[in-house]
Amino acid sequence: MKFLSALLLLALSPTQTVAFAPANNHAVVSAAPSSTSLQMGPPTPESLLTETYGEGSRKYRRTVYTHNEWVKHRSSDRFIRNISSMYNSGVYKSLGREVFATTAIATFLVVFNALTGGYTDFDGVQHEAIISSLPQLTLPLTPFTLLSPSLGLLLVFRTNSSYGRWDEARKFWGLNINHTRDLNRMATAWYGHDGIPVDPTLRAEHLRQVSLMTWAFVRSMKRHLSPPAEDEEAYVAELNARLAPEQAQAMIDAAHRPNRALYDLSVAIDRLPMHFMRKNAINKNLSIFEDTLGGSERLLSSPVPLFYSRHTARFLSTWLLLLPFAMYEPFKGSWNHVMEIPAIALASLFLFGIEELATQLEEPFTILPMQGFCDKIGANCDEIVGWRGQGLDE
């Protein structure tokens, strides 16, 4: 059972989840500014009643850390804070039916075995069995002890693979952020060549188009990776607000919107008056965008093999549903074995919680703050193309 204890400690550790879904952040972390009505961060008071857990709460797990959040994250009272917020945890609330099932079995077992094997009343008086014709229901603990390492390995592989998917998705967006800056920096610094006079008005328009199409690509990629019901309306509104009507409509009507945005970005780059070698260097960033887009599509369309996830869930469910029968004798020191009931409830909560964390992380895009990334990229690109370039520094 040492391995089971280690798993319970893993589930209790706040550092495993706080960076993605802080359980008690509803009132302390402010939402990041966004150009749409879809905000990052904690839910608003109006939505607390209906979206504190489940699929609807995923948009509130898009946590962006700054120095203030890191100070709180590593503060000395984090253990007490996370233990005290267990009742508010959306992950734990999602496990209500599973925990109820195992706890109900444990409760039934304690009552049934008291009726068939005798019980002790509140005065400490031992009573004979009320139903002596039926045997008590128990199982040996040894099979569960032998299976614990196998179950633990399955859960570890499950969580590691899911976290790896989240980490890969976050790195894709990190590449987008880095290379959008790189693209706009090079376009701004290299604008013009061969001493040809630069028209400031034309330069500003050309670079504005590069910035806009860069933002349009990442915003289209965000929409491509988001549920239509959540993001379609905001996406259309943002494109109509920032792009020319014909540009916006062409992108909205495209079968593959990120590809259309990359095409428009390629056209904007091709219009820049600069040496073709420099344009080639800028266009290398577009190949990286294609890679991040393709990698993200791979993660979205290909889950962890379903037979692996299903076997892990079946193994865990069977193990926990039968565990009360094996834990009956170890709790004989408590009054009528009654302490088995809360013990089984906690064990179920934490072990099912590990599997739930893996399931929540497996599809990473609806818990990544992609809207914040897009807004950040748009603001950075607009700033970069506003800097003075060659021939304008005098």
CSV table of C-alpha atoms in Angstrom, one decimal:
chain,number,residue,atom,x,y,z
A,1,MET,CA,0.0,0.0,0.0
A,2,LYS,CA,3.0,2.3,0.0
A,3,PHE,CA,2.5,2.9,-3.6
A,4,LEU,CA,-1.1,3.8,-3.0
A,5,SER,CA,0.0,6.3,-0.4
A,6,ALA,CA,2.4,7.9,-2.8
A,7,LEU,CA,-0.4,8.3,-5.3
A,8,LEU,CA,-2.6,9.9,-2.7
A,9,LEU,CA,0.1,12.4,-1.9
A,10,LEU,CA,0.5,13.1,-5.6
A,11,ALA,CA,-3.2,13.9,-5.9
A,12,LEU,CA,-3.0,16.2,-2.8
A,13,SER,CA,-0.1,18.2,-4.1
A,14,PRO,CA,-1.3,21.6,-5.2
A,15,THR,CA,1.7,22.2,-7.4
A,16,GLN,CA,0.3,19.6,-9.9
A,17,THR,CA,-2.7,21.7,-10.9
A,18,VAL,CA,-2.5,25.2,-9.7
A,19,ALA,CA,-0.6,26.5,-12.8
A,20,PHE,CA,-3.5,25.3,-15.0
A,21,ALA,CA,-6.6,25.4,-12.9
A,22,PRO,CA,-6.3,27.2,-9.6
A,23,ALA,CA,-9.2,26.0,-7.4
A,24,ASN,CA,-9.5,29.1,-5.3
A,25,ASN,CA,-8.7,31.9,-7.7
A,26,HIS,CA,-12.3,33.0,-8.4
A,27,ALA,CA,-11.9,36.2,-6.4
A,28,VAL,CA,-8.3,37.1,-6.5
A,29,VAL,CA,-6.9,36.8,-10.1
A,30,SER,CA,-8.2,39.5,-12.4
A,31,ALA,CA,-9.0,38.6,-16.0
A,32,ALA,CA,-6.5,39.7,-18.7
A,33,PRO,CA,-7.7,42.4,-21.1
A,34,SER,CA,-9.2,40.9,-24.2
A,35,SER,CA,-10.6,42.3,-27.5
A,36,THR,CA,-13.6,40.1,-27.2
A,37,SER,CA,-16.3,39.3,-24.7
A,38,LEU,CA,-14.5,36.0,-23.9
A,39,GLN,CA,-12.2,36.7,-21.0
A,40,MET,CA,-9.4,34.7,-19.5
A,41,GLY,CA,-9.0,34.0,-15.8
A,42,PRO,CA,-11.7,33.4,-13.2
A,43,PRO,CA,-15.4,33.3,-13.9
A,44,THR,CA,-17.5,36.4,-13.4
A,45,PRO,CA,-19.9,36.5,-10.4
A,46,GLU,CA,-22.8,35.9,-12.8
A,47,SER,CA,-21.3,32.6,-14.1
A,48,LEU,CA,-20.2,31.2,-10.8
A,49,LEU,CA,-23.6,29.6,-10.2
A,50,THR,CA,-23.6,27.6,-13.5
A,51,GLU,CA,-20.0,27.0,-14.6
A,52,THR,CA,-17.9,26.2,-11.6
A,53,TYR,CA,-17.1,22.7,-13.0
A,54,GLY,CA,-17.5,20.6,-16.1
A,55,GLU,CA,-17.0,21.5,-19.7
A,56,GLY,CA,-18.3,25.1,-19.3
A,57,SER,CA,-15.6,25.8,-16.7
A,58,ARG,CA,-12.7,25.1,-19.0
A,59,LYS,CA,-12.5,28.7,-20.3
A,60,TYR,CA,-11.8,29.8,-16.7
A,61,ARG,CA,-8.8,27.6,-16.5
A,62,ARG,CA,-6.8,29.7,-19.0
A,63,THR,CA,-4.5,31.0,-16.3
A,64,VAL,CA,-1.7,33.5,-17.2
A,65,TYR,CA,0.8,34.0,-14.4
A,66,THR,CA,2.6,37.2,-13.6
A,67,HIS,CA,5.0,37.9,-10.7
A,68,ASN,CA,2.1,38.4,-8.3
A,69,GLU,CA,0.6,35.0,-9.1
A,70,TRP,CA,4.0,33.3,-8.7
A,71,VAL,CA,4.4,34.8,-5.3
A,72,LYS,CA,1.1,33.4,-4.2
A,73,HIS,CA,1.9,30.1,-6.0
A,74,ARG,CA,5.0,29.5,-3.8
A,75,SER,CA,3.7,31.1,-0.6
A,76,SER,CA,4.1,29.2,2.7
A,77,ASP,CA,0.3,29.0,3.2
A,78,ARG,CA,-0.3,27.3,-0.1
A,79,PHE,CA,-1.0,23.9,1.5
A,80,ILE,CA,-3.6,25.2,3.9
A,81,ARG,CA,-5.1,27.3,1.1
A,82,ASN,CA,-5.4,24.4,-1.3
A,83,ILE,CA,-6.8,22.0,1.3
A,84,SER,CA,-9.4,24.5,2.5
A,85,SER,CA,-10.5,25.1,-1.1
A,86,MET,CA,-11.2,21.4,-1.9
A,87,TYR,CA,-15.0,21.9,-1.7
A,88,ASN,CA,-14.6,24.6,-4.4
A,89,SER,CA,-12.5,22.5,-6.7
A,90,GLY,CA,-14.1,22.1,-10.1
A,91,VAL,CA,-12.1,18.9,-10.7
A,92,TYR,CA,-13.5,17.3,-7.6
A,93,LYS,CA,-17.0,18.5,-8.3
A,94,SER,CA,-16.8,16.7,-11.6
A,95,LEU,CA,-16.2,13.4,-9.8
A,96,GLY,CA,-19.4,13.5,-7.7
A,97,ARG,CA,-21.0,10.4,-9.2
A,98,GLU,CA,-17.8,8.3,-9.1
A,99,VAL,CA,-17.1,9.1,-5.5
A,100,PHE,CA,-20.8,8.6,-4.5
A,101,ALA,CA,-20.7,5.1,-6.1
A,102,THR,CA,-17.7,3.9,-4.1
A,103,THR,CA,-18.9,5.6,-0.9
A,104,ALA,CA,-22.3,4.0,-1.3
A,105,ILE,CA,-20.7,0.6,-1.7
A,106,ALA,CA,-18.6,1.2,1.4
A,107,THR,CA,-21.7,2.3,3.4
A,108,PHE,CA,-23.7,-0.7,2.3
A,109,LEU,CA,-20.9,-3.0,3.2
A,110,VAL,CA,-20.5,-1.6,6.7
A,111,VAL,CA,-24.3,-1.9,7.3
A,112,PHE,CA,-24.6,-5.3,5.7
A,113,ASN,CA,-21.7,-6.8,7.6
A,114,ALA,CA,-23.0,-5.3,10.9
A,115,LEU,CA,-26.3,-7.1,10.2
A,116,THR,CA,-24.8,-10.4,9.3
A,117,GLY,CA,-21.8,-10.4,11.7
A,118,GLY,CA,-22.9,-8.5,14.7
A,119,TYR,CA,-22.5,-4.9,15.8
A,120,THR,CA,-21.6,-2.6,18.7
A,121,ASP,CA,-24.2,-0.1,19.9
A,122,PHE,CA,-23.5,3.4,21.1
A,123,ASP,CA,-23.1,2.2,24.7
A,124,GLY,CA,-20.4,-0.3,23.6
A,125,VAL,CA,-22.6,-3.3,24.0
A,126,GLN,CA,-21.9,-6.1,21.4
A,127,HIS,CA,-25.0,-7.5,19.7
A,128,GLU,CA,-25.4,-10.7,17.8
A,129,ALA,CA,-26.0,-10.8,14.1
A,130,ILE,CA,-29.6,-9.9,13.1
A,131,ILE,CA,-29.2,-11.9,9.8
A,132,SER,CA,-27.1,-14.9,10.8
A,133,SER,CA,-27.9,-16.9,7.7
A,134,LEU,CA,-25.8,-14.7,5.4
A,135,PRO,CA,-22.0,-14.4,5.5
A,136,GLN,CA,-20.1,-11.2,5.8
A,137,LEU,CA,-18.8,-9.7,2.5
A,138,THR,CA,-15.0,-9.3,2.5
A,139,LEU,CA,-12.1,-9.7,0.1
A,140,PRO,CA,-8.4,-10.3,0.9
A,141,LEU,CA,-6.2,-7.2,0.7
A,142,THR,CA,-3.3,-9.0,-1.0
A,143,PRO,CA,-4.7,-8.8,-4.6
A,144,PHE,CA,-5.1,-5.0,-4.3
A,145,THR,CA,-1.6,-4.6,-2.9
A,146,LEU,CA,-0.2,-6.6,-5.8
A,147,LEU,CA,-2.2,-4.6,-8.4
A,148,SER,CA,-1.4,-1.2,-6.9
A,149,PRO,CA,2.0,-0.8,-8.7
A,150,SER,CA,0.4,-1.7,-12.1
A,151,LEU,CA,-2.5,0.8,-11.5
A,152,GLY,CA,0.0,3.4,-10.4
A,153,LEU,CA,2.1,3.0,-13.6
A,154,LEU,CA,-1.0,3.2,-15.8
A,155,LEU,CA,-2.0,6.5,-14.0
A,156,VAL,CA,1.5,7.9,-14.3
A,157,PHE,CA,1.8,7.1,-18.0
A,158,ARG,CA,-1.7,8.5,-18.5
A,159,THR,CA,-0.9,11.8,-16.8
A,160,ASN,CA,2.5,12.1,-18.3
A,161,SER,CA,1.2,11.7,-21.9
A,162,SER,CA,-1.6,14.2,-21.3
A,163,TYR,CA,0.8,16.7,-19.7
A,164,GLY,CA,3.1,16.2,-22.7
A,165,ARG,CA,0.3,17.1,-25.0
A,166,TRP,CA,-0.4,20.3,-23.0
A,167,ASP,CA,3.2,21.2,-23.0
A,168,GLU,CA,3.6,20.6,-26.7
A,169,ALA,CA,0.6,22.8,-27.5
A,170,ARG,CA,1.9,25.6,-25.2
A,171,LYS,CA,5.3,25.4,-27.0
A,172,PHE,CA,3.5,25.7,-30.4
A,173,TRP,CA,2.0,29.0,-29.2
A,174,GLY,CA,5.3,30.1,-27.8
A,175,LEU,CA,6.8,29.6,-31.3
A,176,ASN,CA,4.0,31.7,-32.7
A,177,ILE,CA,4.6,34.5,-30.3
A,178,ASN,CA,8.4,34.5,-30.9
A,179,HIS,CA,8.2,34.3,-34.7
A,180,THR,CA,5.5,36.8,-35.2
A,181,ARG,CA,7.7,39.3,-33.4
A,182,ASP,CA,10.7,38.2,-35.5
A,183,LEU,CA,8.7,38.5,-38.8
A,184,ASN,CA,7.5,42.0,-38.0
A,185,ARG,CA,10.9,43.1,-36.7
A,186,MET,CA,12.6,42.1,-39.9
A,187,ALA,CA,9.9,43.6,-42.1
A,188,THR,CA,10.2,46.9,-40.3
A,189,ALA,CA,14.0,47.1,-40.1
A,190,TRP,CA,14.6,45.9,-43.7
A,191,TYR,CA,11.9,47.9,-45.5
A,192,GLY,CA,13.4,49.6,-48.5
A,193,HIS,CA,16.7,48.8,-50.5
A,194,ASP,CA,19.3,50.1,-52.9
A,195,GLY,CA,18.9,53.6,-51.6
A,196,ILE,CA,15.5,54.1,-53.1
A,197,PRO,CA,13.6,56.9,-51.2
A,198,VAL,CA,11.0,55.5,-48.8
A,199,ASP,CA,7.5,57.0,-48.9
A,200,PRO,CA,6.5,57.1,-45.2
A,201,THR,CA,2.8,56.8,-46.0
A,202,LEU,CA,3.2,53.8,-48.3
A,203,ARG,CA,5.7,52.3,-45.8
A,204,ALA,CA,3.2,52.6,-43.0
A,205,GLU,CA,0.4,51.0,-45.0
A,206,HIS,CA,2.6,48.1,-46.2
A,207,LEU,CA,3.8,47.3,-42.6
A,208,ARG,CA,0.3,47.8,-41.2
A,209,GLN,CA,-0.8,45.0,-43.6
A,210,VAL,CA,2.0,42.8,-42.4
A,211,SER,CA,1.0,43.4,-38.8
A,212,LEU,CA,-2.7,42.8,-39.5
A,213,MET,CA,-2.2,39.6,-41.5
A,214,THR,CA,0.2,38.3,-38.8
A,215,TRP,CA,-2.5,38.9,-36.2
A,216,ALA,CA,-5.2,37.5,-38.5
A,217,PHE,CA,-3.3,34.2,-38.8
A,218,VAL,CA,-2.9,33.6,-35.1
A,219,ARG,CA,-6.5,34.7,-34.5
A,220,SER,CA,-7.7,32.3,-37.2
A,221,MET,CA,-5.6,29.6,-35.7
A,222,LYS,CA,-7.2,30.2,-32.3
A,223,ARG,CA,-10.7,30.0,-33.9
A,224,HIS,CA,-9.6,26.8,-35.8
A,225,LEU,CA,-8.7,25.1,-32.5
A,226,SER,CA,-11.7,26.4,-30.5
A,227,PRO,CA,-15.3,25.1,-30.3
A,228,PRO,CA,-17.5,27.0,-32.8
A,229,ALA,CA,-20.1,27.8,-30.3
A,230,GLU,CA,-17.6,29.6,-28.1
A,231,ASP,CA,-15.6,31.6,-30.6
A,232,GLU,CA,-17.2,32.0,-34.0
A,233,GLU,CA,-19.2,35.1,-33.2
A,234,ALA,CA,-16.2,36.8,-31.5
A,235,TYR,CA,-13.9,35.8,-34.4
A,236,VAL,CA,-16.2,37.3,-37.1
A,237,ALA,CA,-16.6,40.5,-35.0
A,238,GLU,CA,-12.9,40.9,-34.5
A,239,LEU,CA,-12.0,40.4,-38.2
A,240,ASN,CA,-14.7,42.8,-39.3
A,241,ALA,CA,-13.4,45.4,-36.8
A,242,ARG,CA,-9.8,45.2,-37.8
A,243,LEU,CA,-9.6,44.2,-41.5
A,244,ALA,CA,-11.0,45.7,-44.7
A,245,PRO,CA,-14.5,44.3,-45.5
A,246,GLU,CA,-13.3,42.3,-48.5
A,247,GLN,CA,-10.3,40.9,-46.6
A,248,ALA,CA,-12.4,39.9,-43.6
A,249,GLN,CA,-15.1,38.3,-45.7
A,250,ALA,CA,-12.6,36.3,-47.8
A,251,MET,CA,-11.0,34.9,-44.6
A,252,ILE,CA,-14.4,34.2,-42.9
A,253,ASP,CA,-15.6,32.3,-46.1
A,254,ALA,CA,-12.4,30.3,-46.5
A,255,ALA,CA,-12.7,26.5,-45.9
A,256,HIS,CA,-9.4,26.6,-44.0
A,257,ARG,CA,-9.1,30.0,-42.4
A,258,PRO,CA,-5.6,29.9,-41.1
A,259,ASN,CA,-4.3,28.9,-44.5
A,260,ARG,CA,-6.1,31.8,-46.0
A,261,ALA,CA,-4.6,34.1,-43.4
A,262,LEU,CA,-1.1,32.8,-44.2
A,263,TYR,CA,-1.7,33.3,-47.9
A,264,ASP,CA,-2.7,36.9,-47.2
A,265,LEU,CA,0.4,37.4,-45.1
A,266,SER,CA,2.6,36.0,-47.9
A,267,VAL,CA,1.1,38.5,-50.3
A,268,ALA,CA,1.7,41.4,-47.8
A,269,ILE,CA,5.3,40.3,-47.4
A,270,ASP,CA,5.8,40.0,-51.2
A,271,ARG,CA,4.7,43.6,-51.6
A,272,LEU,CA,7.5,44.9,-49.4
A,273,PRO,CA,10.3,46.7,-51.3
A,274,MET,CA,13.4,44.8,-50.2
A,275,HIS,CA,16.0,42.3,-51.5
A,276,PHE,CA,14.6,38.9,-52.2
A,277,MET,CA,17.1,37.3,-49.9
A,278,ARG,CA,15.6,39.3,-47.0
A,279,LYS,CA,12.1,38.3,-48.1
A,280,ASN,CA,13.2,34.6,-48.1
A,281,ALA,CA,14.5,35.1,-44.5
A,282,ILE,CA,11.1,36.6,-43.5
A,283,ASN,CA,9.2,33.8,-45.2
A,284,LYS,CA,11.0,31.2,-43.1
A,285,ASN,CA,8.7,32.3,-40.3
A,286,LEU,CA,5.7,31.3,-42.3
A,287,SER,CA,7.0,27.7,-42.6
A,288,ILE,CA,7.3,27.6,-38.8
A,289,PHE,CA,3.6,28.9,-38.6
A,290,GLU,CA,2.6,26.0,-40.9
A,291,ASP,CA,4.4,23.6,-38.5
A,292,THR,CA,2.8,24.9,-35.4
A,293,LEU,CA,-0.6,24.8,-37.1
A,294,GLY,CA,-0.1,21.3,-38.3
A,295,GLY,CA,1.1,20.1,-35.0
A,296,SER,CA,-1.8,21.7,-33.2
A,297,GLU,CA,-4.2,20.0,-35.7
A,298,ARG,CA,-2.5,16.7,-34.9
A,299,LEU,CA,-3.1,17.1,-31.2
A,300,LEU,CA,-6.7,18.2,-31.6
A,301,SER,CA,-7.6,15.3,-33.9
A,302,SER,CA,-5.6,12.5,-32.3
A,303,PRO,CA,-6.3,11.7,-28.6
A,304,VAL,CA,-4.3,9.3,-26.5
A,305,PRO,CA,-5.2,5.9,-28.0
A,306,LEU,CA,-8.7,5.2,-26.7
A,307,PHE,CA,-8.1,1.6,-25.7
A,308,TYR,CA,-5.3,2.9,-23.4
A,309,SER,CA,-7.6,5.5,-21.8
A,310,ARG,CA,-10.5,3.1,-21.5
A,311,HIS,CA,-8.5,0.3,-20.0
A,312,THR,CA,-7.0,2.7,-17.4
A,313,ALA,CA,-10.5,4.0,-16.5
A,314,ARG,CA,-11.9,0.5,-16.3
A,315,PHE,CA,-9.0,-0.8,-14.2
A,316,LEU,CA,-9.2,2.2,-11.8
A,317,SER,CA,-13.0,2.0,-11.5
A,318,THR,CA,-13.0,-1.7,-10.8
A,319,TRP,CA,-10.2,-1.4,-8.3
A,320,LEU,CA,-11.9,1.3,-6.4
A,321,LEU,CA,-15.4,-0.2,-6.5
A,322,LEU,CA,-14.0,-3.5,-5.0
A,323,LEU,CA,-11.6,-1.8,-2.6
A,324,PRO,CA,-14.2,-1.4,0.2
A,325,PHE,CA,-14.5,-5.2,0.5
A,326,ALA,CA,-10.7,-5.5,1.0
A,327,MET,CA,-10.5,-2.5,3.4
A,328,TYR,CA,-13.2,-3.8,5.8
A,329,GLU,CA,-10.9,-5.9,8.0
A,330,PRO,CA,-8.2,-3.2,8.3
A,331,PHE,CA,-10.7,-0.8,9.9
A,332,LYS,CA,-11.9,-3.2,12.6
A,333,GLY,CA,-10.3,-0.9,15.2
A,334,SER,CA,-12.9,1.7,14.5
A,335,TRP,CA,-16.5,1.6,15.7
A,336,ASN,CA,-18.3,-1.0,13.5
A,337,HIS,CA,-15.6,-0.4,10.9
A,338,VAL,CA,-17.3,2.9,10.1
A,339,MET,CA,-14.1,4.8,9.4
A,340,GLU,CA,-13.8,2.8,6.2
A,341,ILE,CA,-16.5,5.1,4.7
A,342,PRO,CA,-14.6,8.4,4.7
A,343,ALA,CA,-11.4,6.6,3.9
A,344,ILE,CA,-12.9,5.1,0.8
A,345,ALA,CA,-14.4,8.5,-0.2
A,346,LEU,CA,-11.0,10.2,0.1
A,347,ALA,CA,-9.2,7.5,-1.8
A,348,SER,CA,-11.7,7.6,-4.6
A,349,LEU,CA,-11.6,11.3,-4.8
A,350,PHE,CA,-7.8,11.5,-5.1
A,351,LEU,CA,-7.3,8.5,-7.4
A,352,PHE,CA,-10.2,9.4,-9.7
A,353,GLY,CA,-8.9,13.0,-9.5
A,354,ILE,CA,-5.6,11.9,-11.1
A,355,GLU,CA,-7.4,10.3,-14.0
A,356,GLU,CA,-9.6,13.4,-14.3
A,357,LEU,CA,-6.6,15.7,-14.5
A,358,ALA,CA,-5.2,13.6,-17.3
A,359,THR,CA,-8.5,13.7,-19.2
A,360,GLN,CA,-8.7,17.5,-18.7
A,361,LEU,CA,-5.2,18.0,-20.0
A,362,GLU,CA,-5.5,15.7,-22.9
A,363,GLU,CA,-7.2,18.3,-25.1
A,364,PRO,CA,-5.1,21.4,-24.3
A,365,PHE,CA,-6.4,24.2,-26.5
A,366,THR,CA,-9.6,25.0,-24.5
A,367,ILE,CA,-7.6,25.5,-21.4
A,368,LEU,CA,-4.8,27.5,-23.0
A,369,PRO,CA,-5.2,31.3,-23.0
A,370,MET,CA,-5.1,31.5,-26.7
A,371,GLN,CA,-7.2,34.8,-26.8
A,372,GLY,CA,-4.6,36.4,-24.6
A,373,PHE,CA,-1.8,35.1,-26.9
A,374,CYS,CA,-3.6,36.6,-29.9
A,375,ASP,CA,-4.1,40.0,-28.2
A,376,LYS,CA,-0.5,40.0,-27.1
A,377,ILE,CA,0.7,39.2,-30.6
A,378,GLY,CA,-1.5,41.8,-32.1
A,379,ALA,CA,-0.3,44.5,-29.7
A,380,ASN,CA,3.4,43.6,-30.2
A,381,CYS,CA,3.2,43.6,-33.9
A,382,ASP,CA,1.4,46.9,-34.1
A,383,GLU,CA,4.1,48.4,-31.9
A,384,ILE,CA,7.0,47.0,-33.9
A,385,VAL,CA,5.8,48.2,-37.3
A,386,GLY,CA,5.3,51.7,-35.8
A,387,TRP,CA,9.1,52.0,-35.3
A,388,ARG,CA,11.2,54.1,-37.6
A,389,GLY,CA,13.2,52.2,-40.2
A,390,GLN,CA,15.8,52.6,-42.9
A,391,GLY,CA,15.9,56.1,-44.4
A,392,LEU,CA,13.6,57.5,-41.7
A,393,ASP,CA,16.1,57.8,-38.8
A,394,GLU,CA,17.5,61.2,-39.6
